[in-house]
CSV table of C-alpha atoms and ligand atoms in Angstrom, one decimal:
chain,number,residue,atom,x,y,z
A,1,MET,CA,-27.3,-3.4,25.8
A,2,SER,CA,-24.4,-4.2,28.0
A,3,GLU,CA,-23.1,-7.6,27.2
A,4,ASN,CA,-19.8,-9.0,28.1
A,5,ALA,CA,-17.7,-12.1,27.1
A,6,LYS,CA,-16.7,-14.3,30.0
A,7,LEU,CA,-13.4,-16.1,30.4
A,8,HIS,CA,-12.9,-18.9,32.9
A,9,TYR,CA,-9.4,-19.5,34.2
A,10,GLN,CA,-8.1,-21.1,37.3
A,11,GLY,CA,-11.6,-21.3,38.9
A,12,LYS,CA,-12.2,-17.6,38.4
A,13,GLU,CA,-14.5,-15.8,35.9
A,14,PHE,CA,-13.4,-12.6,34.1
A,15,GLU,CA,-15.7,-10.3,32.3
A,16,LEU,CA,-14.5,-8.8,29.1
A,17,PRO,CA,-16.5,-6.0,27.5
A,18,LEU,CA,-17.5,-6.1,23.9
A,19,ILE,CA,-16.9,-3.4,21.4
A,20,HIS,CA,-19.3,-3.0,18.5
A,21,GLY,CA,-18.4,-1.5,15.1
A,22,THR,CA,-20.9,0.2,12.9
A,23,GLU,CA,-20.8,-2.8,10.4
A,24,ASP,CA,-21.7,-5.4,13.0
A,25,GLU,CA,-18.1,-6.4,13.8
A,26,VAL,CA,-17.7,-7.3,17.5
A,27,ALA,CA,-14.4,-7.3,19.4
A,28,ILE,CA,-13.6,-8.5,22.9
A,29,ASP,CA,-11.9,-5.7,24.8
A,30,ILE,CA,-8.9,-7.3,26.5
A,31,ARG,CA,-7.2,-4.2,27.8
A,32,SER,CA,-7.7,-5.1,31.4
A,33,LEU,CA,-7.0,-8.9,30.9
A,34,ARG,CA,-3.4,-8.9,32.1
A,35,ASN,CA,-4.2,-6.7,35.1
A,36,ASP,CA,-7.2,-8.8,36.1
A,37,SER,CA,-6.0,-12.3,35.3
A,38,GLY,CA,-2.3,-12.3,34.5
A,39,LEU,CA,-2.9,-13.6,31.0
A,40,ILE,CA,-2.0,-12.0,27.7
A,41,ALA,CA,-3.4,-12.6,24.3
A,42,PHE,CA,-1.3,-14.5,21.7
A,43,ASP,CA,-1.9,-13.6,18.1
A,44,PRO,CA,1.3,-13.7,15.9
A,45,GLY,CA,0.7,-11.8,12.7
A,46,LEU,CA,-2.2,-10.0,14.4
A,47,GLY,CA,-4.7,-11.7,12.1
A,48,ASN,CA,-7.3,-11.8,14.9
A,49,THR,CA,-6.5,-8.6,16.6
A,50,GLY,CA,-8.2,-5.2,16.2
A,51,SER,CA,-5.3,-2.8,16.8
A,52,CYS,CA,-7.5,0.3,16.7
A,53,LYS,CA,-10.9,1.8,16.0
A,54,SER,CA,-11.0,3.4,12.6
A,55,LYS,CA,-13.6,5.4,10.6
A,56,ILE,CA,-11.6,5.4,7.3
A,57,THR,CA,-12.1,2.2,5.3
A,58,PHE,CA,-14.4,-0.8,5.6
A,59,ILE,CA,-13.8,-4.2,4.0
A,60,ASP,CA,-16.1,-7.2,3.9
A,61,GLY,CA,-13.9,-9.9,2.3
A,62,GLU,CA,-16.7,-12.4,2.1
A,63,LYS,CA,-19.0,-10.1,0.1
A,64,GLY,CA,-16.2,-8.3,-1.9
A,65,VAL,CA,-17.0,-4.9,-0.3
A,66,LEU,CA,-14.6,-2.0,0.0
A,67,ARG,CA,-15.7,1.4,1.1
A,68,TYR,CA,-13.8,4.6,1.7
A,69,ARG,CA,-15.5,6.7,4.5
A,70,GLY,CA,-18.6,4.7,3.7
A,71,ILE,CA,-18.6,5.3,0.0
A,72,PRO,CA,-18.4,2.1,-2.1
A,73,LEU,CA,-15.6,2.0,-4.6
A,74,GLU,CA,-18.1,1.5,-7.4
A,75,ALA,CA,-19.6,5.0,-6.7
A,76,ILE,CA,-16.1,6.5,-6.6
A,77,GLU,CA,-15.3,4.8,-9.9
A,78,SER,CA,-17.7,7.0,-11.9
A,79,HIS,CA,-16.0,10.2,-10.7
A,80,PRO,CA,-12.4,9.2,-10.7
A,81,ASN,CA,-10.1,11.8,-9.2
A,82,PHE,CA,-7.3,10.7,-7.0
A,83,VAL,CA,-6.9,14.2,-5.3
A,84,GLU,CA,-10.6,14.1,-4.2
A,85,VAL,CA,-10.2,10.6,-2.9
A,86,ALA,CA,-7.1,11.7,-0.9
A,87,TRP,CA,-9.1,14.5,0.7
A,88,LEU,CA,-12.0,12.1,1.4
A,89,LEU,CA,-9.7,9.7,3.2
A,90,ILE,CA,-7.7,12.2,5.2
A,91,PHE,CA,-10.5,14.6,6.2
A,92,GLY,CA,-13.5,12.3,6.3
A,93,SER,CA,-15.8,13.8,3.6
A,94,LEU,CA,-15.7,14.7,-0.1
A,95,PRO,CA,-14.2,18.1,-0.6
A,96,THR,CA,-16.3,21.1,-1.4
A,97,ARG,CA,-15.4,23.0,-4.5
A,98,ALA,CA,-13.5,25.6,-2.5
A,99,GLU,CA,-11.6,22.9,-0.5
A,100,TYR,CA,-10.7,21.0,-3.7
A,101,GLN,CA,-9.4,24.1,-5.4
A,102,ARG,CA,-7.4,25.1,-2.4
A,103,PHE,CA,-5.9,21.6,-2.0
A,104,SER,CA,-5.2,21.3,-5.7
A,105,ARG,CA,-3.5,24.7,-5.7
A,106,SER,CA,-1.4,23.6,-2.8
A,107,LEU,CA,-0.4,20.4,-4.6
A,108,THR,CA,0.7,22.4,-7.6
A,109,ASP,CA,2.6,25.0,-5.6
A,110,THR,CA,4.5,22.5,-3.6
A,111,ALA,CA,5.4,19.9,-6.3
A,112,ASN,CA,9.0,20.9,-6.6
A,113,ILE,CA,11.7,19.7,-4.2
A,114,ASP,CA,14.5,21.9,-2.8
A,115,GLU,CA,17.4,22.0,-5.2
A,116,ASP,CA,19.7,20.8,-2.4
A,117,MET,CA,17.6,17.7,-2.0
A,118,LYS,CA,18.2,16.8,-5.6
A,119,HIS,CA,21.9,16.3,-4.8
A,120,HIS,CA,21.0,13.4,-2.5
A,121,PHE,CA,20.0,11.4,-5.6
A,122,THR,CA,23.6,11.5,-6.9
A,123,GLY,CA,24.7,9.9,-3.6
A,124,PHE,CA,22.8,6.7,-4.6
A,125,PRO,CA,24.2,4.3,-7.2
A,126,ARG,CA,22.2,4.3,-10.4
A,127,SER,CA,21.2,0.8,-9.7
A,128,ALA,CA,19.7,1.7,-6.3
A,129,PRO,CA,16.3,0.1,-5.7
A,130,PRO,CA,13.8,3.0,-6.1
A,131,MET,CA,11.9,2.0,-2.9
A,132,ALA,CA,15.1,2.5,-0.9
A,133,GLU,CA,15.4,5.9,-2.5
A,134,LEU,CA,11.8,6.8,-1.8
A,135,SER,CA,11.9,5.8,1.8
A,136,ALA,CA,15.2,7.7,2.3
A,137,MET,CA,13.9,10.8,0.5
A,138,LEU,CA,10.5,11.0,2.4
A,139,SER,CA,12.5,10.9,5.6
A,140,THR,CA,14.8,13.6,4.2
A,141,LEU,CA,11.8,15.9,3.5
A,142,SER,CA,11.6,16.3,7.3
A,143,CYS,CA,15.0,18.1,7.2
A,144,PHE,CA,13.8,20.5,4.6
A,145,HIS,CA,10.4,21.1,6.3
A,146,PRO,CA,11.1,21.5,10.1
A,147,GLU,CA,8.0,23.6,10.3
A,148,PHE,CA,5.9,20.4,9.9
A,149,LEU,CA,7.6,18.3,12.5
A,150,GLU,CA,4.8,19.2,14.9
A,151,VAL,CA,1.4,19.5,13.3
A,152,GLU,CA,-1.7,19.8,15.4
A,153,ASP,CA,-4.6,21.6,13.7
A,154,PRO,CA,-6.4,20.5,10.5
A,155,CYS,CA,-4.9,23.5,8.6
A,156,GLU,CA,-1.3,22.3,9.3
A,157,VAL,CA,-2.3,18.7,8.4
A,158,GLU,CA,-3.7,19.9,5.1
A,159,GLN,CA,-0.5,21.7,4.3
A,160,VAL,CA,1.8,18.9,5.2
A,161,ALA,CA,-0.5,16.3,3.5
A,162,ALA,CA,-0.4,18.4,0.3
A,163,ARG,CA,3.4,18.6,0.4
A,164,LEU,CA,3.8,14.9,0.8
A,165,ILE,CA,1.2,13.8,-1.7
A,166,SER,CA,2.6,16.2,-4.3
A,167,LYS,CA,6.3,15.7,-3.7
A,168,VAL,CA,6.1,11.9,-3.5
A,169,ARG,CA,5.5,11.8,-7.2
A,170,THR,CA,8.4,14.2,-7.9
A,171,LEU,CA,10.7,12.0,-5.9
A,172,ALA,CA,9.5,8.8,-7.6
A,173,ALA,CA,10.0,10.3,-11.0
A,174,TYR,CA,13.5,11.6,-10.1
A,175,ALA,CA,14.5,8.2,-8.8
A,176,TYR,CA,13.5,6.7,-12.2
A,177,ARG,CA,15.2,9.5,-14.2
A,178,ARG,CA,18.4,9.1,-12.2
A,179,SER,CA,18.4,5.3,-12.8
A,180,ARG,CA,18.2,6.0,-16.5
A,181,GLY,CA,20.8,8.8,-16.6
A,182,LEU,CA,18.1,11.2,-17.7
A,183,PRO,CA,17.9,14.9,-16.6
A,184,TYR,CA,15.2,15.7,-14.0
A,185,ASN,CA,12.0,17.4,-15.3
A,186,TYR,CA,10.6,20.2,-13.2
A,187,PRO,CA,6.9,19.7,-12.4
A,188,ASP,CA,4.7,21.6,-14.8
A,189,PRO,CA,2.2,23.8,-12.9
A,190,SER,CA,-0.3,23.7,-15.8
A,191,LEU,CA,-0.8,19.9,-15.4
A,192,PRO,CA,-3.1,18.1,-13.0
A,193,TYR,CA,-1.8,15.4,-10.6
A,194,VAL,CA,-1.4,12.3,-12.7
A,195,ALA,CA,-0.5,14.1,-15.9
A,196,ASN,CA,2.3,16.0,-14.1
A,197,PHE,CA,3.7,12.7,-12.8
A,198,LEU,CA,3.7,11.2,-16.3
A,199,HIS,CA,5.4,14.3,-17.6
A,200,MET,CA,8.1,14.2,-14.9
A,201,MET,CA,8.7,10.5,-15.6
A,202,PHE,CA,8.7,10.5,-19.4
A,203,SER,CA,9.2,13.9,-21.1
A,204,LYS,CA,12.7,14.3,-22.7
A,205,PRO,CA,14.5,17.6,-23.2
A,206,TYR,CA,14.0,17.2,-26.9
A,207,GLN,CA,10.6,15.4,-26.8
A,208,GLN,CA,7.6,16.3,-24.7
A,209,TYR,CA,5.7,13.2,-23.4
A,210,ILE,CA,2.3,13.1,-25.2
A,211,LEU,CA,-0.5,12.7,-22.6
A,212,ASP,CA,-3.2,10.2,-23.4
A,213,ASP,CA,-6.6,10.4,-21.7
A,214,GLU,CA,-6.9,6.6,-21.4
A,215,VAL,CA,-3.4,6.3,-19.8
A,216,MET,CA,-4.2,9.1,-17.4
A,217,SER,CA,-7.6,7.7,-16.5
A,218,ALA,CA,-6.1,4.2,-16.0
A,219,LEU,CA,-3.3,5.5,-13.7
A,220,ASN,CA,-5.7,7.7,-11.8
A,221,MET,CA,-8.0,4.7,-11.2
A,222,LEU,CA,-5.1,2.6,-10.1
A,223,LEU,CA,-4.0,5.1,-7.6
A,224,ILE,CA,-7.5,5.4,-6.2
A,225,LEU,CA,-7.9,1.7,-5.8
A,226,HIS,CA,-4.6,1.5,-3.9
A,227,ALA,CA,-5.3,4.5,-1.7
A,228,ASP,CA,-6.3,2.6,1.4
A,229,HIS,CA,-7.0,-0.9,2.6
A,230,GLU,CA,-7.4,-0.5,6.4
A,231,GLN,CA,-4.9,-2.2,8.7
A,232,ASN,CA,-2.5,-3.7,6.2
A,233,CYS,CA,1.2,-4.2,6.9
A,234,SER,CA,2.4,-0.7,5.7
A,235,THR,CA,-0.5,1.2,7.3
A,236,SER,CA,-0.1,-0.6,10.6
A,237,THR,CA,3.6,0.3,10.4
A,238,VAL,CA,2.7,3.9,9.9
A,239,ARG,CA,0.5,3.7,12.9
A,240,MET,CA,3.1,1.9,15.0
A,241,VAL,CA,5.8,4.5,14.2
A,242,GLY,CA,3.2,7.4,14.6
A,243,SER,CA,2.2,6.0,18.0
A,244,SER,CA,5.6,7.1,19.4
A,245,GLY,CA,4.8,10.7,18.4
A,246,ALA,CA,7.1,10.4,15.3
A,247,ASN,CA,6.4,13.0,12.6
A,248,LEU,CA,4.4,12.3,9.4
A,249,PHE,CA,7.5,12.2,7.2
A,250,ALA,CA,9.2,9.6,9.3
A,251,SER,CA,6.1,7.6,9.7
A,252,CYS,CA,5.4,7.5,6.0
A,253,ALA,CA,9.0,6.6,5.2
A,254,ALA,CA,8.5,3.6,7.5
A,255,GLY,CA,5.4,2.8,5.5
A,256,VAL,CA,7.4,2.7,2.3
A,257,SER,CA,9.8,0.2,3.8
A,258,ALA,CA,7.0,-2.1,4.9
A,259,LEU,CA,5.4,-1.9,1.5
A,260,TRP,CA,8.6,-2.8,-0.2
A,261,GLY,CA,8.4,-6.5,0.9
A,262,PRO,CA,7.3,-9.1,-1.7
A,263,LEU,CA,4.5,-10.3,0.5
A,264,HIS,CA,2.9,-6.8,0.5
A,265,GLY,CA,3.5,-4.3,-2.3
A,266,GLY,CA,5.8,-6.4,-4.4
A,267,ALA,CA,3.2,-8.9,-5.6
A,268,ASN,CA,2.5,-7.1,-8.9
A,269,VAL,CA,6.2,-7.4,-9.7
A,270,ALA,CA,5.9,-11.2,-9.1
A,271,VAL,CA,3.0,-11.3,-11.7
A,272,ILE,CA,5.2,-9.8,-14.4
A,273,GLU,CA,8.1,-12.0,-13.5
A,274,MET,CA,5.8,-15.0,-13.8
A,275,LEU,CA,4.6,-13.9,-17.2
A,276,GLU,CA,8.2,-13.3,-18.3
A,277,ALA,CA,9.2,-16.8,-17.1
A,278,ILE,CA,6.4,-18.4,-19.1
A,279,HIS,CA,7.4,-16.4,-22.2
A,280,LYS,CA,11.1,-17.0,-22.0
A,281,GLY,CA,10.6,-20.6,-21.1
A,282,ASN,CA,8.4,-21.2,-24.1
A,283,MET,CA,5.7,-22.6,-21.9
A,284,THR,CA,2.0,-22.4,-22.7
A,285,ALA,CA,-0.5,-20.9,-20.2
A,286,GLU,CA,-2.0,-24.4,-19.8
A,287,GLN,CA,1.3,-25.8,-18.8
A,288,TYR,CA,1.9,-23.1,-16.2
A,289,VAL,CA,-1.6,-23.5,-14.7
A,290,ALA,CA,-1.0,-27.3,-14.4
A,291,LEU,CA,2.3,-26.5,-12.5
A,292,ALA,CA,0.4,-24.1,-10.2
A,293,LYS,CA,-2.2,-26.8,-9.4
A,294,ASP,CA,0.5,-29.5,-8.7
A,295,LYS,CA,0.8,-29.9,-5.0
A,296,ASP,CA,4.4,-31.2,-5.3
A,297,ASN,CA,5.4,-28.0,-6.9
A,298,PRO,CA,5.7,-24.7,-5.0
A,299,VAL,CA,4.7,-22.7,-8.1
A,300,ARG,CA,1.6,-20.5,-7.6
A,301,LEU,CA,-0.5,-18.6,-10.1
A,302,MET,CA,0.7,-15.1,-9.0
A,303,GLY,CA,-2.0,-12.5,-8.9
A,304,PHE,CA,-4.6,-15.1,-7.9
A,305,GLY,CA,-6.1,-15.5,-4.5
A,306,HIS,CA,-6.4,-13.2,-1.5
A,307,ARG,CA,-6.3,-13.6,2.3
A,308,VAL,CA,-9.3,-11.3,2.8
A,309,TYR,CA,-11.4,-11.5,-0.4
A,310,LYS,CA,-12.9,-14.9,-0.8
A,311,ASN,CA,-15.6,-14.0,-3.3
A,312,PHE,CA,-14.0,-11.4,-5.5
A,313,ASP,CA,-11.7,-8.4,-5.0
A,314,PRO,CA,-13.7,-5.4,-6.1
A,315,ARG,CA,-10.5,-3.6,-7.0
A,316,ALA,CA,-9.6,-6.4,-9.4
A,317,THR,CA,-13.0,-6.3,-11.1
A,318,MET,CA,-12.5,-2.6,-11.8
A,319,LEU,CA,-8.9,-2.8,-12.8
A,320,ARG,CA,-9.8,-5.6,-15.3
A,321,GLU,CA,-12.1,-3.2,-17.1
A,322,VAL,CA,-9.5,-0.5,-17.0
A,323,SER,CA,-6.8,-2.8,-18.4
A,324,GLU,CA,-9.0,-4.0,-21.2
A,325,LYS,CA,-9.9,-0.4,-22.3
A,326,LEU,CA,-6.3,0.6,-22.1
A,327,ILE,CA,-4.9,-2.3,-24.1
A,328,LYS,CA,-7.6,-1.9,-26.7
A,329,LYS,CA,-6.8,1.8,-27.0
A,330,MET,CA,-3.0,1.3,-27.1
A,331,GLY,CA,-3.3,-1.6,-29.5
A,332,THR,CA,-0.2,-3.2,-27.8
A,333,ASN,CA,1.2,-6.4,-29.1
A,334,ASP,CA,2.9,-7.3,-25.8
A,335,PRO,CA,3.2,-11.1,-25.6
A,336,LEU,CA,3.0,-11.0,-21.8
A,337,LEU,CA,-0.4,-9.4,-22.0
A,338,SER,CA,-1.7,-12.2,-24.2
A,339,ILE,CA,-0.3,-14.8,-21.8
A,340,ALA,CA,-2.0,-13.0,-18.9
A,341,ARG,CA,-5.4,-13.0,-20.6
A,342,ARG,CA,-5.0,-16.7,-21.4
A,343,LEU,CA,-4.0,-17.6,-17.8
A,344,GLU,CA,-7.0,-15.7,-16.5
A,345,GLU,CA,-9.4,-17.4,-19.0
A,346,ILE,CA,-8.1,-20.9,-18.0
A,347,ALA,CA,-8.1,-20.3,-14.3
A,348,LEU,CA,-11.5,-18.8,-14.1
A,349,ASN,CA,-13.0,-21.9,-15.7
A,350,ASP,CA,-10.9,-24.4,-13.8
A,351,SER,CA,-12.5,-26.2,-10.8
A,352,TYR,CA,-9.2,-26.1,-8.9
A,353,PHE,CA,-9.4,-22.3,-8.7
A,354,ILE,CA,-13.2,-22.1,-8.5
A,355,ASP,CA,-13.4,-24.6,-5.6
A,356,ARG,CA,-10.7,-22.8,-3.6
A,357,GLN,CA,-12.3,-19.4,-4.3
A,358,LEU,CA,-9.2,-18.1,-6.1
A,359,TYR,CA,-9.9,-15.1,-8.3
A,360,PRO,CA,-7.6,-12.6,-9.8
A,361,ASN,CA,-6.5,-10.0,-7.3
A,362,VAL,CA,-5.6,-6.4,-7.7
A,363,ASP,CA,-2.0,-7.2,-8.4
A,364,PHE,CA,-2.8,-9.3,-11.5
A,365,TYR,CA,-4.2,-6.3,-13.4
A,366,SER,CA,-2.1,-3.5,-11.9
A,367,GLY,CA,1.1,-5.1,-13.2
A,368,ILE,CA,-0.5,-5.4,-16.7
A,369,ILE,CA,-1.7,-1.8,-16.6
A,370,LEU,CA,1.6,-0.4,-15.4
A,371,ARG,CA,3.5,-2.4,-18.0
A,372,ALA,CA,1.2,-1.1,-20.8
A,373,ILE,CA,1.8,2.5,-19.6
A,374,GLY,CA,5.6,1.9,-19.9
A,375,ILE,CA,6.4,2.0,-16.2
A,376,PRO,CA,9.4,-0.3,-15.6
A,377,THR,CA,8.8,-3.3,-13.3
A,378,ASN,CA,11.1,-2.0,-10.5
A,379,MET,CA,8.9,1.1,-10.3
A,380,PHE,CA,5.6,-0.8,-9.7
A,381,THR,CA,5.8,-0.8,-5.9
A,382,VAL,CA,6.8,2.9,-6.0
A,383,ILE,CA,3.5,3.6,-7.9
A,384,PHE,CA,1.7,1.6,-5.2
A,385,ALA,CA,3.3,3.8,-2.6
A,386,ILE,CA,2.1,7.0,-4.4
A,387,GLY,CA,-1.4,5.6,-4.3
A,388,ARG,CA,-1.2,4.4,-0.7
A,389,LEU,CA,0.2,7.7,0.7
A,390,PRO,CA,-3.2,9.4,1.4
A,391,GLY,CA,-4.3,6.2,3.3
A,392,TRP,CA,-1.1,6.4,5.4
A,393,ILE,CA,-1.7,10.1,6.1
A,394,ALA,CA,-5.3,9.5,7.0
A,395,HIS,CA,-4.4,6.8,9.5
A,396,TRP,CA,-1.6,8.8,11.1
A,397,TYR,CA,-4.0,11.8,11.5
A,398,GLU,CA,-6.8,9.7,12.8
A,399,GLN,CA,-4.5,8.2,15.4
A,400,LYS,CA,-3.1,11.6,16.3
A,401,GLN,CA,-6.7,12.9,17.0
A,402,GLU,CA,-7.5,10.0,19.4
A,403,THR,CA,-7.8,10.9,23.0
A,404,GLY,CA,-5.8,8.7,25.3
A,405,GLY,CA,-3.8,7.2,22.5
A,406,ARG,CA,-0.9,5.1,23.8
A,407,ILE,CA,2.4,4.1,22.2
A,408,TRP,CA,2.1,0.7,20.6
A,409,ARG,CA,4.1,-1.8,22.6
A,410,PRO,CA,3.0,-5.4,22.2
A,411,ARG,CA,4.1,-8.1,24.7
A,412,GLN,CA,5.6,-11.5,23.9
A,413,VAL,CA,5.6,-15.0,25.3
A,414,TYR,CA,9.2,-15.5,26.1
A,415,THR,CA,10.5,-19.0,25.2
A,416,GLY,CA,14.3,-18.5,25.7
A,417,ASN,CA,16.6,-19.7,28.5
A,418,THR,CA,15.4,-19.3,32.0
A,419,ARG,CA,17.8,-17.5,34.3
A,420,SER,CA,21.3,-18.6,33.4
A,421,SER,CA,24.7,-17.8,34.8
A,422,TYR,CA,27.5,-15.8,33.1
A,423,SER,CA,30.3,-18.1,32.0
A,424,SER,CA,33.8,-16.7,32.1
A,425,ARG,CA,35.8,-16.0,28.9
A,426,ALA,CA,38.4,-18.6,29.9
A,427,SER,CA,35.8,-21.3,30.2
A,428,ARG,CA,34.7,-20.5,26.6
A,429,GLY,CA,38.2,-20.9,25.1
A,430,TRP,CA,39.3,-17.2,25.1
A,431,GLU,CA,43.0,-16.7,25.7
A,432,GLU,CA,43.9,-14.5,28.6
A,433,VAL,CA,44.9,-11.0,27.5
B,1,ACO,N1,-2.1,-20.6,-7.1
B,1,ACO,C1,-2.4,-21.9,-6.9
B,1,ACO,N2,-2.9,-22.3,-5.8
B,1,ACO,C2,-3.2,-21.5,-4.8
B,1,ACO,C3,-3.0,-20.1,-5.0
B,1,ACO,C4,-2.5,-19.6,-6.2
B,1,ACO,N3,-2.2,-18.3,-6.5
B,1,ACO,N4,-3.4,-19.4,-3.9
B,1,ACO,C5,-3.9,-20.3,-3.1
B,1,ACO,N5,-3.8,-21.6,-3.6
B,1,ACO,C6,-4.3,-22.8,-3.0
B,1,ACO,C7,-3.3,-23.3,-1.9
B,1,ACO,O1,-2.4,-24.2,-2.5
B,1,ACO,C8,-4.3,-24.0,-1.1
B,1,ACO,O2,-4.7,-25.2,-1.6
B,1,ACO,P1,-5.1,-26.5,-0.7
B,1,ACO,O3,-6.3,-26.1,0.1
B,1,ACO,O4,-5.3,-27.6,-1.7
B,1,ACO,O5,-3.9,-26.8,0.2
B,1,ACO,C9,-5.6,-23.1,-1.1
B,1,ACO,O6,-5.5,-22.5,-2.4
B,1,ACO,C10,-5.6,-22.0,0.0
B,1,ACO,O7,-4.4,-21.3,0.0
B,1,ACO,P2,-3.8,-20.5,1.2
B,1,ACO,O8,-2.4,-20.2,0.9
B,1,ACO,O9,-4.2,-21.1,2.5
B,1,ACO,O10,-4.6,-19.1,1.0
B,1,ACO,P3,-4.3,-17.8,1.8
B,1,ACO,O11,-5.6,-17.1,1.9
B,1,ACO,O12,-3.5,-18.0,3.0
B,1,ACO,O13,-3.3,-17.0,0.8
B,1,ACO,C11,-2.5,-15.6,-0.9
B,1,ACO,C12,-3.7,-16.0,0.0
B,1,ACO,C13,-1.2,-15.5,-0.1
B,1,ACO,C14,-2.8,-14.3,-1.6
B,1,ACO,C15,-2.4,-16.8,-1.9
B,1,ACO,O14,-3.6,-16.9,-2.7
B,1,ACO,C16,-1.2,-16.6,-2.9
B,1,ACO,O15,-0.1,-17.0,-2.6
B,1,ACO,N6,-1.5,-16.0,-4.1
B,1,ACO,C17,-0.5,-15.7,-5.1
B,1,ACO,C18,0.4,-14.4,-4.6
B,1,ACO,C19,-0.4,-13.1,-4.8
B,1,ACO,O16,-1.0,-12.9,-5.8
B,1,ACO,N7,-0.3,-12.3,-3.8
B,1,ACO,C20,-1.0,-10.9,-3.8
B,1,ACO,C21,-2.1,-10.9,-2.9
B,1,ACO,S1,-3.1,-9.4,-3.0
B,1,ACO,C22,-2.2,-8.2,-2.2
B,1,ACO,O17,-1.4,-8.5,-1.3
B,1,ACO,C23,-2.5,-6.8,-2.4
């Protein structure tokens, strides 16, 4: 069926072809619009713009659907393994046993970072924001792996993906160790992905970190649920940088910078800050919810609401269960966790939140889980980055495989001065020299 949209402008009709996705999304193809009509599209924030075609992740915000390569999250939940999910996102299907073993071996073999790279950490002040260190260090990896500045075939992509996914956790743990004045822990080749990260984060020279199944499973699930979310800010940044032909290290480093922002990856930090403010201010959860509902007050209930999910955020539903299990197992008496549960209970039964379709989002529970595990608040966004890395790699690779891909170069509607003349320095009060 060939069907076009029609645009009428200055007495002329322009035909714009439609593009159909596999899940009934329809887009108007405006690629020839400027050539044909002289018009450009205006969409600041790109909220109504399909920037690419993608086969990686599907979201239906109205129905609370999130699928990786067509597989609903709920199906992945019963077989949680972040490494498998990373492979699925990057290469398009779940790994065979042989592929999984090869990829896991590669992750284990490449977990360490070059000794010279460690010295870079001492160049940062101890108080350096770990996201700044992570972005800088991912970019630095390109200096130590010049063989991966150009990657073409799937075999090379597999090798560089393994290095990045493996080393990001080493770099994250080292940023944390440095901030605490603790010695770095080498990766332990006998440990699987998540366990190895926890070991590098928390083992002390005189005290091995005791791995707990519930903690590992919670962190594993948290990473899986953050692994991709289609064209979000950081992923679009990775694609934007990648469109210039930039290598994977540089593109992912840019992704970390985008994720750093409080409107993106920093929201789970805001949740904990809110809980701390309630606790320190001796407020009740009821009082805080009343403030969040007050239109004269800018306060919001952090961790509630979502731009895309208007029914429920499937990731939040899963993380809620994970957080409950974890807290039960750990028997923690953290007062912030009690406040969080009370806020949730009040808001879920309050017509203000029900009428506006405001449900807990993924950040509400991820902050609680990370805090229960003992991850410091300033590392929350770093953990998000570890989880999101496979998604960034998948999008970079998908874009690279496109035929006829072009550098991203949006246009603008210029609203500045029209042609103006150059005024001499003397006329602007400069003394003659
Ligand atoms: N607390 C109180 N009221 C809220 C909240 C909230 N968390 N979120 C939205 N509202 C209210 C608004 O005041 C508005 O009310 P009105 O219609 O009476 O004016 C209505 O709900 C709609 O709000 P919008 O801001 O238009 O909703 P939008 O979809 O643009 O915003 C957002 C979504 C930014 C997530 C918002 O809900 C929010 O600020 N939440 C808190 C911050 C947060 O948790 N961010 C993380 C998002 S998840 C992620 O990024 C991975």
